[in-house]
Tab-separated table of C-alpha atoms and ligand atoms in Angstrom:
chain	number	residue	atom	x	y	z
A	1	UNK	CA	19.682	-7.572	-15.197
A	2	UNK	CA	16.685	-8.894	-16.834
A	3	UNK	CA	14.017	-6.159	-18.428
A	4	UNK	CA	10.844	-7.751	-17.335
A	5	UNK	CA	7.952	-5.072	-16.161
A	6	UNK	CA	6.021	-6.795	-13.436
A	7	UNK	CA	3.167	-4.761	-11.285
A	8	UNK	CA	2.539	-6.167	-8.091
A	9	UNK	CA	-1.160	-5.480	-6.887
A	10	UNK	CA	-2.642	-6.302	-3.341
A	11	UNK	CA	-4.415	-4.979	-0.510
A	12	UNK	CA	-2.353	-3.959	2.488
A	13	UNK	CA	-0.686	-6.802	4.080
A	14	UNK	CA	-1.166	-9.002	0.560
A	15	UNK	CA	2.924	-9.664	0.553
A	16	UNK	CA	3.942	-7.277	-2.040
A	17	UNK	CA	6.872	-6.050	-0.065
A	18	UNK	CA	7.752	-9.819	0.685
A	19	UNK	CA	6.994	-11.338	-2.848
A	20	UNK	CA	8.836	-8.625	-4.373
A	21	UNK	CA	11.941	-8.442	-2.897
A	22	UNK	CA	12.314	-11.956	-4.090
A	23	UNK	CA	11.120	-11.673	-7.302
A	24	UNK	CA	13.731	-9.039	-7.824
A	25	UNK	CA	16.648	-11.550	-6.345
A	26	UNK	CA	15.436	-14.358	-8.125
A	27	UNK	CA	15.012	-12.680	-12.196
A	28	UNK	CA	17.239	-9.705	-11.180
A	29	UNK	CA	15.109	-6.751	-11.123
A	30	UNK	CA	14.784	-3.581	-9.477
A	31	UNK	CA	12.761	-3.755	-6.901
A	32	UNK	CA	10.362	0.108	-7.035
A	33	UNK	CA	8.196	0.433	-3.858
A	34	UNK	CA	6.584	4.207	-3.142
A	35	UNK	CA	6.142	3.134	0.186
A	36	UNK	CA	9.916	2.309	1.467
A	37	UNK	CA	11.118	5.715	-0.913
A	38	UNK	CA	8.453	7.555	1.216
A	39	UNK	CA	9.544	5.948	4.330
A	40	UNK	CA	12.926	6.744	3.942
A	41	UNK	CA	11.800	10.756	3.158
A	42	UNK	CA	8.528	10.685	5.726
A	43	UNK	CA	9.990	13.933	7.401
A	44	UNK	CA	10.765	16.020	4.527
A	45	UNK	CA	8.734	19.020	3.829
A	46	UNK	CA	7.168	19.284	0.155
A	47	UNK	CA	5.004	21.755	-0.974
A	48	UNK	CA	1.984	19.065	-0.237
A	49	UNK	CA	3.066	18.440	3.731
A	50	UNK	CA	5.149	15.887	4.878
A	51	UNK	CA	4.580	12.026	3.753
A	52	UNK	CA	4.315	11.415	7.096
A	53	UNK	CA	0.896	13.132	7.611
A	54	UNK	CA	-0.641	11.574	5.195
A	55	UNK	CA	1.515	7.931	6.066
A	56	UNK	CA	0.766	7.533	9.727
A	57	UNK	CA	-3.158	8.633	9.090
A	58	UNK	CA	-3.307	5.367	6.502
A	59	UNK	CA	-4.104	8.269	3.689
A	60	UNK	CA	-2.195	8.385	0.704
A	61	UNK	CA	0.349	10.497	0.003
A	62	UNK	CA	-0.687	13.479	-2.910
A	63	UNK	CA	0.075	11.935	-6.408
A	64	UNK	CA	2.583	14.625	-7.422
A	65	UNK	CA	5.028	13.591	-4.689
A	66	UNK	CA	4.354	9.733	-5.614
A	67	UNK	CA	4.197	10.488	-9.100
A	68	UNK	CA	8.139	11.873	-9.271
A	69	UNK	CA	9.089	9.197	-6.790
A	70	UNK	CA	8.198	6.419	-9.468
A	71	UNK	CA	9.504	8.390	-12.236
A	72	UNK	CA	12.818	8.954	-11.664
A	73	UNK	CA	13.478	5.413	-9.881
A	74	UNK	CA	11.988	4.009	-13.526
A	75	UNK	CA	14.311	6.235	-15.133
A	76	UNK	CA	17.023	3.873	-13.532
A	77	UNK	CA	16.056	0.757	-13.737
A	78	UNK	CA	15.964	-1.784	-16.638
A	79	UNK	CA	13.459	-4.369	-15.500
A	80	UNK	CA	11.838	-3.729	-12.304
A	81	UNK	CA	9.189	-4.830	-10.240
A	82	UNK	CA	7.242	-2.461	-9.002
A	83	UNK	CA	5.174	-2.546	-5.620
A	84	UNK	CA	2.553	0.117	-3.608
A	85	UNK	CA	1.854	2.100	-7.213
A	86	UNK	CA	-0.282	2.802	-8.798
A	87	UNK	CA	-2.890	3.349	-6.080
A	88	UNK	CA	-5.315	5.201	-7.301
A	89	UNK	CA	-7.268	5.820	-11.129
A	90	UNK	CA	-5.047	8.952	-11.857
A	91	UNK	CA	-1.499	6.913	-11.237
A	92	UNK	CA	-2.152	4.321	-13.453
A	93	UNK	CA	-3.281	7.198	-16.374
A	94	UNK	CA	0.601	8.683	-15.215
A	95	UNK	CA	2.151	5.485	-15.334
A	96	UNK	CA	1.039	4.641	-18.693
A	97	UNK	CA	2.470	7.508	-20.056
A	98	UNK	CA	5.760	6.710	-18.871
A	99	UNK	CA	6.408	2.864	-18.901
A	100	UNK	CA	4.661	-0.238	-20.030
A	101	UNK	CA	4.183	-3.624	-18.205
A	102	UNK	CA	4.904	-6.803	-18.939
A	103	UNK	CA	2.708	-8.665	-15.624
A	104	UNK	CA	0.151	-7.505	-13.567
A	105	UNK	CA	0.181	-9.766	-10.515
A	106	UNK	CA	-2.760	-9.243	-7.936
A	107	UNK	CA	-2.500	-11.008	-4.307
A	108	UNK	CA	-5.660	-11.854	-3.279
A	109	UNK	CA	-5.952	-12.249	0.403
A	110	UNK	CA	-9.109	-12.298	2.632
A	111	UNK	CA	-9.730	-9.223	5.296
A	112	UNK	CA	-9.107	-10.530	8.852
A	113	UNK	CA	-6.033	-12.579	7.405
A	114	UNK	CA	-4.332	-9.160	6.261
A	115	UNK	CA	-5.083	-7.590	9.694
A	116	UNK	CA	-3.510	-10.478	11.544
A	117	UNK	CA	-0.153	-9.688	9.260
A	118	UNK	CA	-0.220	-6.193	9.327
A	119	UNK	CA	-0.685	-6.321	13.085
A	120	UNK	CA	2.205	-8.730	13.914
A	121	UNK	CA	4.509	-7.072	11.253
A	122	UNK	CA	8.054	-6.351	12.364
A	123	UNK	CA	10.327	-4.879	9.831
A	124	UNK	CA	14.420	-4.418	9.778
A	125	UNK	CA	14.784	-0.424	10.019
A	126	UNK	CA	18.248	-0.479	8.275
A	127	UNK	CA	18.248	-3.260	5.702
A	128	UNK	CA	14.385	-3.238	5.269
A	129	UNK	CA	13.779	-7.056	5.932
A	130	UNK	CA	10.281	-8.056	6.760
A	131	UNK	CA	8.645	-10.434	9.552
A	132	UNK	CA	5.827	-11.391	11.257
A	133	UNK	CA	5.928	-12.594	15.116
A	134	UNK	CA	4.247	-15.436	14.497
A	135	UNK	CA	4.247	-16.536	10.495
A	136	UNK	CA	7.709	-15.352	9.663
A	137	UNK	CA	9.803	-15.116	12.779
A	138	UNK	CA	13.666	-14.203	12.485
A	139	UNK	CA	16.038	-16.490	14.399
A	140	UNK	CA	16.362	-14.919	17.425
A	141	UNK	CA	13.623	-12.850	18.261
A	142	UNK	CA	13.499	-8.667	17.530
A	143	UNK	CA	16.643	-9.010	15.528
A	144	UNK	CA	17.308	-9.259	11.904
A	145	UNK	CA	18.778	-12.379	10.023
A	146	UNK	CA	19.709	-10.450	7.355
A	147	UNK	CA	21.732	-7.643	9.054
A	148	UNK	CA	22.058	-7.866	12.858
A	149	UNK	CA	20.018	-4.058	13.473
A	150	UNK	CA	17.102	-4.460	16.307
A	151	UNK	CA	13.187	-4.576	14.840
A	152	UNK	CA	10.835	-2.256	15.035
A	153	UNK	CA	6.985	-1.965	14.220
A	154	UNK	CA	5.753	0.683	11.277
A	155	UNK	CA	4.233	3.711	12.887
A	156	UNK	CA	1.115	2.768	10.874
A	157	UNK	CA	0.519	-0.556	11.973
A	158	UNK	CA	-1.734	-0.250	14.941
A	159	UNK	CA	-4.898	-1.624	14.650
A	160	UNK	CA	-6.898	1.964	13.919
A	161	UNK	CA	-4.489	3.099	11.047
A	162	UNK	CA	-4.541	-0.466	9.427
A	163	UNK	CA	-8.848	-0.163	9.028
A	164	UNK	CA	-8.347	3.189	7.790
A	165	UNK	CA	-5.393	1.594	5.263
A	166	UNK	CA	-7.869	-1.035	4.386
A	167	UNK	CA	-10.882	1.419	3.694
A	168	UNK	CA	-8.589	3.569	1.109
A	169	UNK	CA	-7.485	1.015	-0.189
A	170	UNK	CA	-11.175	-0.289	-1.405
A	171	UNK	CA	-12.422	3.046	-2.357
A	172	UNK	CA	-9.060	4.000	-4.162
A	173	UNK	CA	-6.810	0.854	-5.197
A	174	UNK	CA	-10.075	-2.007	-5.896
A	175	UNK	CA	-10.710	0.581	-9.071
A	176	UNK	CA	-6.968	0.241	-10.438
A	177	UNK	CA	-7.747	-3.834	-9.794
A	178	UNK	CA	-10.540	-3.691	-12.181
A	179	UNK	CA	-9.154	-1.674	-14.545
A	180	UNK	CA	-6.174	-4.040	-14.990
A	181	UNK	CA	-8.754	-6.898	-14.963
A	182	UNK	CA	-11.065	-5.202	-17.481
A	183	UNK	CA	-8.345	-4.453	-19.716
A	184	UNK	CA	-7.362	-8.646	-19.419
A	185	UNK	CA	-3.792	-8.175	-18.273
A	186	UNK	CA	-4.337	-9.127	-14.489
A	187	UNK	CA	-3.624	-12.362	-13.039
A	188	UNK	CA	-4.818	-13.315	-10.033
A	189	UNK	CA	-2.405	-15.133	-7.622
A	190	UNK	CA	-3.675	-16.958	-4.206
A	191	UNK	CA	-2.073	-15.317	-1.574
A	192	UNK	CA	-2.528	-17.367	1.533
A	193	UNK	CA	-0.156	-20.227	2.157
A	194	UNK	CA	3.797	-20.002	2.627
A	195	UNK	CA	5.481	-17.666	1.016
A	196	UNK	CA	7.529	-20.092	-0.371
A	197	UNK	CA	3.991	-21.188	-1.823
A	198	UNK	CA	3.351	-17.918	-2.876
A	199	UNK	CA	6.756	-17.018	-4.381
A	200	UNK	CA	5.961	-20.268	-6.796
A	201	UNK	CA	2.927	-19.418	-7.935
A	202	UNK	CA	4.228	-15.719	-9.347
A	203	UNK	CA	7.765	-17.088	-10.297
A	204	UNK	CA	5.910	-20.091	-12.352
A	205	UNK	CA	4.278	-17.356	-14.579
A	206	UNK	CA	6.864	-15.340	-14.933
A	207	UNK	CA	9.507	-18.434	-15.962
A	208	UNK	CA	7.248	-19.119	-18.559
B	1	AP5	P1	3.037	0.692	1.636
B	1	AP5	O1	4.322	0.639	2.342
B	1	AP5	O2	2.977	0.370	0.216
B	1	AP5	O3	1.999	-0.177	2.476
B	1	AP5	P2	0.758	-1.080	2.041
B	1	AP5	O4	0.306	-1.012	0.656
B	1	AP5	O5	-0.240	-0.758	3.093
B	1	AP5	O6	1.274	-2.499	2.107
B	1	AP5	P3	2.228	-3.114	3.156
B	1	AP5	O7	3.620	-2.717	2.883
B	1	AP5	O8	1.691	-2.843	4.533
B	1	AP5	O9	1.972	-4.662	2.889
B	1	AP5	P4	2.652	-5.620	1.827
B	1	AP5	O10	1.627	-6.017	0.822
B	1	AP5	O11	3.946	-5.093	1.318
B	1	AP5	O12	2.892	-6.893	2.762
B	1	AP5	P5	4.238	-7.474	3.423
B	1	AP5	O13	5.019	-8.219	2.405
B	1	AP5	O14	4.949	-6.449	4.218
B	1	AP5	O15	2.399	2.152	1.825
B	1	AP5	C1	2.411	2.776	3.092
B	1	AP5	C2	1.822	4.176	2.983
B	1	AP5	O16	2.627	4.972	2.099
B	1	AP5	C3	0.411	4.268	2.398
B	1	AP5	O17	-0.571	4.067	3.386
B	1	AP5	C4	0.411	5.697	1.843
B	1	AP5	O18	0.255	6.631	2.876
B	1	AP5	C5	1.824	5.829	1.304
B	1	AP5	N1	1.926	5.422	-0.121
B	1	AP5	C6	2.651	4.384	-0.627
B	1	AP5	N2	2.510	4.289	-1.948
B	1	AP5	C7	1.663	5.301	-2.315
B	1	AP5	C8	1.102	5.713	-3.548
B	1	AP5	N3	1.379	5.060	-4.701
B	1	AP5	N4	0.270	6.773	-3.545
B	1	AP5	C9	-0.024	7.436	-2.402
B	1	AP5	N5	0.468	7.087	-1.182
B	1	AP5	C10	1.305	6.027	-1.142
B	1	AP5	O19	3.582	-8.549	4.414
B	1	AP5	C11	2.814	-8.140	5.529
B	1	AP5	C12	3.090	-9.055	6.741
B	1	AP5	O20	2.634	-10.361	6.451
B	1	AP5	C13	4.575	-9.217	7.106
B	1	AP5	O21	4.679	-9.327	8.497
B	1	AP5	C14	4.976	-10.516	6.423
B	1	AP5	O22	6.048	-11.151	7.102
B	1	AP5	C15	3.686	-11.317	6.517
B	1	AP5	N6	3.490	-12.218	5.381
B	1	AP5	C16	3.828	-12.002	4.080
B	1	AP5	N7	3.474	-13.045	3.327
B	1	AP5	C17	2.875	-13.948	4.153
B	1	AP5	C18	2.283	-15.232	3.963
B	1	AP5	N8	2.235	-15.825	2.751
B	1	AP5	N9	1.761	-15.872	5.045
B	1	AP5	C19	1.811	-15.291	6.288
B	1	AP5	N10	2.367	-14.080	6.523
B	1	AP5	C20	2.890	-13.414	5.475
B	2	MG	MG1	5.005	-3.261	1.530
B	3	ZN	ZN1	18.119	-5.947	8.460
């Protein structure tokens, strides 16, 4: 396993889940998302409520809960990529004290594109695999390639829970943006084309 640090940024829908699972393939990472970890724990009770009251609202989930998540899966891993943290001024102040990064990649994709995506999103419930019903469409249609299992739509991908995704993400995530662009370690990738496209452009930087 390599030990390369690399922070993907992006609005819902960007491709983070999409460019990093083959980022960590391709340079053999670990591949850290808060959002899958709380997907796979959205009914447990913590001391903060469920993630899945805060999940299928489009809120985000209180940092304390995210906050251990990304700790202890760092803990593990050697080089990572990591994908849905930090979200919000006080999670990048945590994850500074507890790792440092070697790329900060941000997606940049335009509005009514990412609601298209979001919208048509199917994802593979047991292996995690991610499509689109019209960009990105399995084989045969509602199952996996990957694993066979049936496809499903996230709870919070209707149209109303998307907006309200897209507005926290502005007021909360557009400040961790600028702080990484401020501080001159962000690098801005295109996110519209192929994801083959996309894939290149990240993978060309991070070959270098
Ligand atoms: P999370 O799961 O992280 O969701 P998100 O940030 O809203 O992002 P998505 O996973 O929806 O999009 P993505 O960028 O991964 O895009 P994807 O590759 O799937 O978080 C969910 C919730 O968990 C949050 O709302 C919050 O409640 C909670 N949470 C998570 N982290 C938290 C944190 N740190 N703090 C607090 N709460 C937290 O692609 C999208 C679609 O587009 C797919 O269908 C895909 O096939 C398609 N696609 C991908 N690339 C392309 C392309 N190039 N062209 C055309 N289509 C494409
Ligand atoms: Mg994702
Ligand atoms: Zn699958």
């Amino acid at each position: 396993m390599s030990d390369e640090h690399v922070l993907l940024l992006g609005p819902p829908g960007a491709g983070k889940g999409t460019q990093s699972k083959r980022l960590a393939a391709e340079f053999d990472l670990e591949h850290v998302t808060t959002g899958d970890a709380l997907r796979a724990n959205k009914h447990v009770e913590t001391e903060h409520g469920t993630p899945a009251s805060f999940m299928d609202a489009g809120e985000l989930v209180p940092d304390p809960v995210v906050n251990e998540i990304v700790k202890t899966a760092l803990e593990d891993a050697d080089g990572y990529v990591l994908d849905g943290y930090p979200r919000n001024l006080s999670q990048v102040e945590y994850l500074d004290s507890v790792t440092d990064l070697d790329y900060v990649f941000y997606l940049a994709v335009p509005e009514d594109e990412l609601v298209n995506r979001l919208t048509g999103r199917r994802v593979c419930p047991d292996c995690g695999a991610n499509y689109h019903v019209e960009f990105n469409q399995p084989a045969e249609e509602g199952v996996c390639d990957e694993c066979g299992a049936d496809l499903v739509q996230r709870d919070d991908d209707t149209e109303e829970t998307v907006r309200e995704r897209l507005r926290v993400y502005h007021e909360n995530t557009e400040p961790v943006v600028e702080h990484y662009r401020e501080k001159g370690t962000l690098v801005e990738v295109e996110g519209e084309g192929t994801p083959d496209d996309v894939f290149e452009r990240i993978a060309s930087e991070v070959r270098d």
